[in-house]
Amino acid sequence: MPDLKAVLKTAKKLLGEGQNEDALDAIQELLDNGIEDYMLFCFAALACANLDDATRAKHLYEKALKLDSKTPVAWQGLYKLYSSEKLALDDRSIETKKRRTIEDCRRRSYFELGYYDQLQKDLGTDAVLFGNIIGRLAAKEVFSPTETLLCNSVFNEVKDSLGTNPGWNLLYCQFLYK
């Protein structure tokens, strides 16, 4: 039987390269052998979702949630499935949307209260929040270590947008050369 850690590493690489069928093939033997692992189910679900098999993706995300309902990866995957309208709305969709709303609210609260260390642990994907973080922190003259890490993380998340957002690009350059 293949090593779980090695298979997950391979699957992550393949998914990042858009090779969803190959990623699913790499994972399939472990799934067939009844291995239960949160990230194994999440990677398999992502591959299925990318291959337009929304029903199987939902099933795999739900298996991941049975193992760990607190880790956000499976919730985020389900949210994307429901948002893409590949799945019919049901009770799980409401629970998923509610959870997403609560997580976004928690992140905004961490930001407003200055709990940057907590925010750093789970940034989410909210572009408005990223803009607020960039606007508040990137222009500062002196950064705490936590603020530096947070800015690095946010700029890494929005790096594809820097070319189309001159304000963020300017703040990024200022941040880099301080």
mmCIF file of N, CA and C in Angstrom, residues 72-165:
data_model
loop_
_atom_site.group_PDB
_atom_site.id
_atom_site.type_symbol
_atom_site.label_atom_id
_atom_site.label_comp_id
_atom_site.label_asym_id
_atom_site.label_seq_id
_atom_site.Cartn_x
_atom_site.Cartn_y
_atom_site.Cartn_z
ATOM 1 N N PRO A 72 -11.346 24.108 8.077
ATOM 2 C CA PRO A 72 -12.169 24.777 7.059
ATOM 3 C C PRO A 72 -12.061 24.253 5.629
ATOM 4 N N VAL A 73 -11.110 23.411 5.311
ATOM 5 C CA VAL A 73 -10.891 23.018 3.914
ATOM 6 C C VAL A 73 -12.133 22.394 3.290
ATOM 7 N N ALA A 74 -12.734 21.432 3.949
ATOM 8 C CA ALA A 74 -13.921 20.768 3.394
ATOM 9 C C ALA A 74 -15.100 21.736 3.310
ATOM 10 N N TRP A 75 -15.246 22.586 4.311
ATOM 11 C CA TRP A 75 -16.327 23.576 4.275
ATOM 12 C C TRP A 75 -16.145 24.513 3.086
ATOM 13 N N GLN A 76 -14.917 24.946 2.852
ATOM 14 C CA GLN A 76 -14.648 25.839 1.724
ATOM 15 C C GLN A 76 -14.951 25.141 0.399
ATOM 16 N N GLY A 77 -14.591 23.867 0.308
ATOM 17 C CA GLY A 77 -14.888 23.110 -0.904
ATOM 18 C C GLY A 77 -16.376 22.989 -1.149
ATOM 19 N N LEU A 78 -17.120 22.676 -0.094
ATOM 20 C CA LEU A 78 -18.581 22.592 -0.231
ATOM 21 C C LEU A 78 -19.168 23.942 -0.633
ATOM 22 N N TYR A 79 -18.659 24.994 -0.033
ATOM 23 C CA TYR A 79 -19.150 26.335 -0.362
ATOM 24 C C TYR A 79 -18.954 26.618 -1.854
ATOM 25 N N LYS A 80 -17.784 26.273 -2.374
ATOM 26 C CA LYS A 80 -17.526 26.490 -3.802
ATOM 27 C C LYS A 80 -18.458 25.651 -4.662
ATOM 28 N N LEU A 81 -18.714 24.418 -4.242
ATOM 29 C CA LEU A 81 -19.644 23.571 -5.000
ATOM 30 C C LEU A 81 -21.035 24.190 -5.054
ATOM 31 N N TYR A 82 -21.530 24.625 -3.914
ATOM 32 C CA TYR A 82 -22.862 25.224 -3.884
ATOM 33 C C TYR A 82 -22.877 26.565 -4.624
ATOM 34 N N SER A 83 -21.821 27.341 -4.500
ATOM 35 C CA SER A 83 -21.756 28.639 -5.178
ATOM 36 C C SER A 83 -21.728 28.489 -6.693
ATOM 37 N N SER A 84 -21.123 27.411 -7.156
ATOM 38 C CA SER A 84 -21.042 27.184 -8.602
ATOM 39 C C SER A 84 -22.352 26.652 -9.165
ATOM 40 N N GLU A 85 -23.306 26.400 -8.276
ATOM 41 C CA GLU A 85 -24.630 25.888 -8.642
ATOM 42 C C GLU A 85 -24.563 24.511 -9.303
ATOM 43 N N LYS A 86 -23.507 23.762 -8.987
ATOM 44 C CA LYS A 86 -23.403 22.391 -9.484
ATOM 45 C C LYS A 86 -24.226 21.431 -8.634
ATOM 46 N N LEU A 87 -24.629 21.896 -7.451
ATOM 47 C CA LEU A 87 -25.438 21.083 -6.547
ATOM 48 C C LEU A 87 -26.734 21.815 -6.229
ATOM 49 N N ALA A 88 -27.786 21.048 -6.082
ATOM 50 C CA ALA A 88 -29.065 21.632 -5.670
ATOM 51 C C ALA A 88 -28.959 22.076 -4.214
ATOM 52 N N LEU A 89 -29.635 23.161 -3.893
ATOM 53 C CA LEU A 89 -29.615 23.656 -2.521
ATOM 54 C C LEU A 89 -30.361 22.695 -1.606
ATOM 55 N N ASP A 90 -29.787 22.467 -0.431
ATOM 56 C CA ASP A 90 -30.387 21.591 0.565
ATOM 57 C C ASP A 90 -29.975 22.093 1.944
ATOM 58 N N ASP A 91 -30.281 21.318 2.973
ATOM 59 C CA ASP A 91 -29.939 21.742 4.338
ATOM 60 C C ASP A 91 -28.437 21.934 4.509
ATOM 61 N N ARG A 92 -27.647 21.086 3.864
ATOM 62 C CA ARG A 92 -26.186 21.206 3.971
ATOM 63 C C ARG A 92 -25.722 22.527 3.352
ATOM 64 N N SER A 93 -26.364 22.964 2.285
ATOM 65 C CA SER A 93 -25.964 24.227 1.657
ATOM 66 C C SER A 93 -26.206 25.401 2.603
ATOM 67 N N ILE A 94 -27.304 25.351 3.331
ATOM 68 C CA ILE A 94 -27.609 26.413 4.297
ATOM 69 C C ILE A 94 -26.580 26.400 5.419
ATOM 70 N N GLU A 95 -26.265 25.220 5.922
ATOM 71 C CA GLU A 95 -25.258 25.089 6.982
ATOM 72 C C GLU A 95 -23.902 25.589 6.492
ATOM 73 N N THR A 96 -23.557 25.254 5.252
ATOM 74 C CA THR A 96 -22.283 25.672 4.676
ATOM 75 C C THR A 96 -22.216 27.189 4.542
ATOM 76 N N LYS A 97 -23.268 27.793 4.031
ATOM 77 C CA LYS A 97 -23.314 29.249 3.862
ATOM 78 C C LYS A 97 -23.250 29.946 5.221
ATOM 79 N N LYS A 98 -23.974 29.407 6.189
ATOM 80 C CA LYS A 98 -23.973 29.982 7.533
ATOM 81 C C LYS A 98 -22.570 29.928 8.135
ATOM 82 N N ARG A 99 -21.914 28.800 7.974
ATOM 83 C CA ARG A 99 -20.561 28.648 8.507
ATOM 84 C C ARG A 99 -19.600 29.623 7.826
ATOM 85 N N ARG A 100 -19.733 29.765 6.515
ATOM 86 C CA ARG A 100 -18.872 30.682 5.769
ATOM 87 C C ARG A 100 -19.069 32.117 6.256
ATOM 88 N N THR A 101 -20.304 32.498 6.471
ATOM 89 C CA THR A 101 -20.618 33.845 6.947
ATOM 90 C C THR A 101 -20.003 34.084 8.323
ATOM 91 N N ILE A 102 -20.105 33.100 9.197
ATOM 92 C CA ILE A 102 -19.534 33.215 10.543
ATOM 93 C C ILE A 102 -18.015 33.332 10.470
ATOM 94 N N GLU A 103 -17.376 32.523 9.620
ATOM 95 C CA GLU A 103 -15.919 32.579 9.479
ATOM 96 C C GLU A 103 -15.470 33.938 8.955
ATOM 97 N N ASP A 104 -16.182 34.473 7.959
ATOM 98 C CA ASP A 104 -15.838 35.792 7.423
ATOM 99 C C ASP A 104 -15.995 36.870 8.492
ATOM 100 N N CYS A 105 -17.051 36.781 9.276
ATOM 101 C CA CYS A 105 -17.295 37.740 10.360
ATOM 102 C C CYS A 105 -16.186 37.653 11.412
ATOM 103 N N ARG A 106 -15.790 36.433 11.751
ATOM 104 C CA ARG A 106 -14.710 36.239 12.721
ATOM 105 C C ARG A 106 -13.418 36.866 12.211
ATOM 106 N N ARG A 107 -13.096 36.665 10.936
ATOM 107 C CA ARG A 107 -11.876 37.242 10.367
ATOM 108 C C ARG A 107 -11.922 38.773 10.394
ATOM 109 N N ARG A 108 -13.060 39.347 10.021
ATOM 110 C CA ARG A 108 -13.192 40.811 10.050
ATOM 111 C C ARG A 108 -13.037 41.332 11.480
ATOM 112 N N SER A 109 -13.591 40.606 12.441
ATOM 113 C CA SER A 109 -13.466 41.013 13.847
ATOM 114 C C SER A 109 -12.017 40.955 14.302
ATOM 115 N N TYR A 110 -11.308 39.887 13.950
ATOM 116 C CA TYR A 110 -9.884 39.802 14.287
ATOM 117 C C TYR A 110 -9.131 41.003 13.719
ATOM 118 N N PHE A 111 -9.455 41.363 12.486
ATOM 119 C CA PHE A 111 -8.782 42.495 11.852
ATOM 120 C C PHE A 111 -9.093 43.795 12.587
ATOM 121 N N GLU A 112 -10.362 44.051 12.821
ATOM 122 C CA GLU A 112 -10.767 45.299 13.473
ATOM 123 C C GLU A 112 -10.208 45.415 14.886
ATOM 124 N N LEU A 113 -10.089 44.289 15.578
ATOM 125 C CA LEU A 113 -9.567 44.293 16.945
ATOM 126 C C LEU A 113 -8.042 44.243 16.994
ATOM 127 N N GLY A 114 -7.414 44.080 15.836
ATOM 128 C CA GLY A 114 -5.954 44.026 15.790
ATOM 129 C C GLY A 114 -5.375 42.692 16.216
ATOM 130 N N TYR A 115 -6.161 41.627 16.170
ATOM 131 C CA TYR A 115 -5.670 40.288 16.518
ATOM 132 C C TYR A 115 -5.055 39.647 15.282
ATOM 133 N N TYR A 116 -3.956 40.230 14.834
ATOM 134 C CA TYR A 116 -3.352 39.811 13.574
ATOM 135 C C TYR A 116 -2.771 38.404 13.639
ATOM 136 N N ASP A 117 -2.319 37.997 14.823
ATOM 137 C CA ASP A 117 -1.789 36.638 14.950
ATOM 138 C C ASP A 117 -2.882 35.603 14.702
ATOM 139 N N GLN A 118 -4.090 35.866 15.168
ATOM 140 C CA GLN A 118 -5.215 34.956 14.930
ATOM 141 C C GLN A 118 -5.641 34.987 13.461
ATOM 142 N N LEU A 119 -5.666 36.165 12.887
ATOM 143 C CA LEU A 119 -6.044 36.321 11.484
ATOM 144 C C LEU A 119 -5.046 35.620 10.572
ATOM 145 N N GLN A 120 -3.778 35.678 10.942
ATOM 146 C CA GLN A 120 -2.717 35.041 10.152
ATOM 147 C C GLN A 120 -2.949 33.535 10.013
ATOM 148 N N LYS A 121 -3.548 32.922 11.030
ATOM 149 C CA LYS A 121 -3.768 31.470 11.020
ATOM 150 C C LYS A 121 -4.797 31.035 9.982
ATOM 151 N N ASP A 122 -5.742 31.929 9.653
ATOM 152 C CA ASP A 122 -6.782 31.587 8.674
ATOM 153 C C ASP A 122 -7.255 32.863 7.993
ATOM 154 N N LEU A 123 -6.624 33.204 6.872
ATOM 155 C CA LEU A 123 -6.945 34.441 6.163
ATOM 156 C C LEU A 123 -8.253 34.377 5.388
ATOM 157 N N GLY A 124 -8.614 33.210 4.931
ATOM 158 C CA GLY A 124 -9.792 33.102 4.082
ATOM 159 C C GLY A 124 -9.493 33.600 2.683
ATOM 160 N N THR A 125 -10.542 34.024 1.970
ATOM 161 C CA THR A 125 -10.383 34.447 0.577
ATOM 162 C C THR A 125 -11.127 35.739 0.265
ATOM 163 N N ASP A 126 -11.481 36.502 1.266
ATOM 164 C CA ASP A 126 -12.277 37.714 1.085
ATOM 165 C C ASP A 126 -11.408 38.863 0.574
ATOM 166 N N ALA A 127 -11.608 39.245 -0.692
ATOM 167 C CA ALA A 127 -10.804 40.300 -1.309
ATOM 168 C C ALA A 127 -10.996 41.644 -0.608
ATOM 169 N N VAL A 128 -12.186 41.909 -0.102
ATOM 170 C CA VAL A 128 -12.434 43.168 0.611
ATOM 171 C C VAL A 128 -11.592 43.218 1.883
ATOM 172 N N LEU A 129 -11.550 42.112 2.616
ATOM 173 C CA LEU A 129 -10.720 42.052 3.820
ATOM 174 C C LEU A 129 -9.247 42.222 3.454
ATOM 175 N N PHE A 130 -8.811 41.570 2.379
ATOM 176 C CA PHE A 130 -7.420 41.725 1.946
ATOM 177 C C PHE A 130 -7.114 43.197 1.656
ATOM 178 N N GLY A 131 -8.039 43.871 0.987
ATOM 179 C CA GLY A 131 -7.851 45.290 0.694
ATOM 180 C C GLY A 131 -7.754 46.126 1.958
ATOM 181 N N ASN A 132 -8.575 45.808 2.948
ATOM 182 C CA ASN A 132 -8.525 46.529 4.226
ATOM 183 C C ASN A 132 -7.199 46.302 4.941
ATOM 184 N N ILE A 133 -6.722 45.066 4.915
ATOM 185 C CA ILE A 133 -5.437 44.752 5.559
ATOM 186 C C ILE A 133 -4.316 45.509 4.858
ATOM 187 N N ILE A 134 -4.313 45.457 3.533
ATOM 188 C CA ILE A 134 -3.276 46.154 2.767
ATOM 189 C C ILE A 134 -3.330 47.651 3.054
ATOM 190 N N GLY A 135 -4.530 48.206 3.026
ATOM 191 C CA GLY A 135 -4.684 49.641 3.264
ATOM 192 C C GLY A 135 -4.216 50.082 4.637
ATOM 193 N N ARG A 136 -4.478 49.269 5.646
ATOM 194 C CA ARG A 136 -4.113 49.655 7.010
ATOM 195 C C ARG A 136 -2.645 49.375 7.315
ATOM 196 N N LEU A 137 -2.152 48.225 6.899
ATOM 197 C CA LEU A 137 -0.829 47.816 7.359
ATOM 198 C C LEU A 137 0.314 48.127 6.400
ATOM 199 N N ALA A 138 0.092 47.985 5.111
ATOM 200 C CA ALA A 138 1.210 48.058 4.167
ATOM 201 C C ALA A 138 1.866 49.435 4.119
ATOM 202 N N ALA A 139 1.128 50.481 4.420
ATOM 203 C CA ALA A 139 1.684 51.834 4.361
ATOM 204 C C ALA A 139 2.414 52.239 5.644
ATOM 205 N N LYS A 140 2.375 51.390 6.659
ATOM 206 C CA LYS A 140 3.037 51.725 7.927
ATOM 207 C C LYS A 140 4.549 51.841 7.730
ATOM 208 N N GLU A 141 5.164 52.644 8.557
ATOM 209 C CA GLU A 141 6.621 52.804 8.500
ATOM 210 C C GLU A 141 7.341 51.669 9.232
ATOM 211 N N VAL A 142 6.775 51.240 10.357
ATOM 212 C CA VAL A 142 7.401 50.206 11.180
ATOM 213 C C VAL A 142 6.390 49.082 11.384
ATOM 214 N N PHE A 143 6.852 47.842 11.197
ATOM 215 C CA PHE A 143 5.991 46.671 11.323
ATOM 216 C C PHE A 143 6.417 45.810 12.502
ATOM 217 N N SER A 144 5.441 45.257 13.181
ATOM 218 C CA SER A 144 5.743 44.206 14.153
ATOM 219 C C SER A 144 5.994 42.936 13.345
ATOM 220 N N PRO A 145 6.625 41.929 13.947
ATOM 221 C CA PRO A 145 6.824 40.671 13.219
ATOM 222 C C PRO A 145 5.505 40.059 12.731
ATOM 223 N N THR A 146 4.460 40.148 13.540
ATOM 224 C CA THR A 146 3.158 39.599 13.149
ATOM 225 C C THR A 146 2.578 40.364 11.965
ATOM 226 N N GLU A 147 2.709 41.691 11.988
ATOM 227 C CA GLU A 147 2.209 42.502 10.873
ATOM 228 C C GLU A 147 2.965 42.190 9.584
ATOM 229 N N THR A 148 4.268 41.979 9.700
ATOM 230 C CA THR A 148 5.071 41.624 8.527
ATOM 231 C C THR A 148 4.604 40.303 7.937
ATOM 232 N N LEU A 149 4.403 39.296 8.791
ATOM 233 C CA LEU A 149 3.916 37.996 8.311
ATOM 234 C C LEU A 149 2.546 38.116 7.662
ATOM 235 N N LEU A 150 1.667 38.874 8.286
ATOM 236 C CA LEU A 150 0.316 39.043 7.754
ATOM 237 C C LEU A 150 0.356 39.732 6.390
ATOM 238 N N CYS A 151 1.132 40.804 6.278
ATOM 239 C CA CYS A 151 1.241 41.496 4.985
ATOM 240 C C CYS A 151 1.823 40.579 3.914
ATOM 241 N N ASN A 152 2.855 39.830 4.269
ATOM 242 C CA ASN A 152 3.425 38.879 3.306
ATOM 243 C C ASN A 152 2.371 37.887 2.839
ATOM 244 N N SER A 153 1.601 37.360 3.773
ATOM 245 C CA SER A 153 0.567 36.379 3.428
ATOM 246 C C SER A 153 -0.503 36.983 2.528
ATOM 247 N N VAL A 154 -0.949 38.186 2.862
ATOM 248 C CA VAL A 154 -1.997 38.832 2.062
ATOM 249 C C VAL A 154 -1.475 39.156 0.663
ATOM 250 N N PHE A 155 -0.272 39.713 0.581
ATOM 251 C CA PHE A 155 0.270 40.019 -0.744
ATOM 252 C C PHE A 155 0.467 38.745 -1.564
ATOM 253 N N ASN A 156 0.806 37.662 -0.908
ATOM 254 C CA ASN A 156 0.924 36.385 -1.613
ATOM 255 C C ASN A 156 -0.432 35.938 -2.160
ATOM 256 N N GLU A 157 -1.492 36.173 -1.396
ATOM 257 C CA GLU A 157 -2.844 35.796 -1.831
ATOM 258 C C GLU A 157 -3.326 36.637 -3.011
ATOM 259 N N VAL A 158 -2.920 37.906 -3.061
ATOM 260 C CA VAL A 158 -3.427 38.810 -4.107
ATOM 261 C C VAL A 158 -2.396 39.078 -5.204
ATOM 262 N N LYS A 159 -1.321 38.307 -5.244
ATOM 263 C CA LYS A 159 -0.236 38.599 -6.193
ATOM 264 C C LYS A 159 -0.714 38.651 -7.644
ATOM 265 N N ASP A 160 -1.718 37.856 -7.992
ATOM 266 C CA ASP A 160 -2.227 37.883 -9.365
ATOM 267 C C ASP A 160 -2.983 39.171 -9.671
ATOM 268 N N SER A 161 -3.443 39.867 -8.642
ATOM 269 C CA SER A 161 -4.208 41.109 -8.832
ATOM 270 C C SER A 161 -3.327 42.349 -8.826
ATOM 271 N N LEU A 162 -2.065 42.206 -8.456
ATOM 272 C CA LEU A 162 -1.211 43.388 -8.325
ATOM 273 C C LEU A 162 -1.048 44.127 -9.650
ATOM 274 N N GLY A 163 -1.035 43.403 -10.752
ATOM 275 C CA GLY A 163 -0.877 44.037 -12.056
ATOM 276 C C GLY A 163 -2.073 44.875 -12.460
ATOM 277 N N THR A 164 -3.246 44.545 -11.942
ATOM 278 C CA THR A 164 -4.461 45.276 -12.319
ATOM 279 C C THR A 164 -4.915 46.249 -11.236
ATOM 280 N N ASN A 165 -4.230 46.261 -10.103
ATOM 281 C CA ASN A 165 -4.597 47.170 -9.020
ATOM 282 C C ASN A 165 -3.377 48.027 -8.674
#
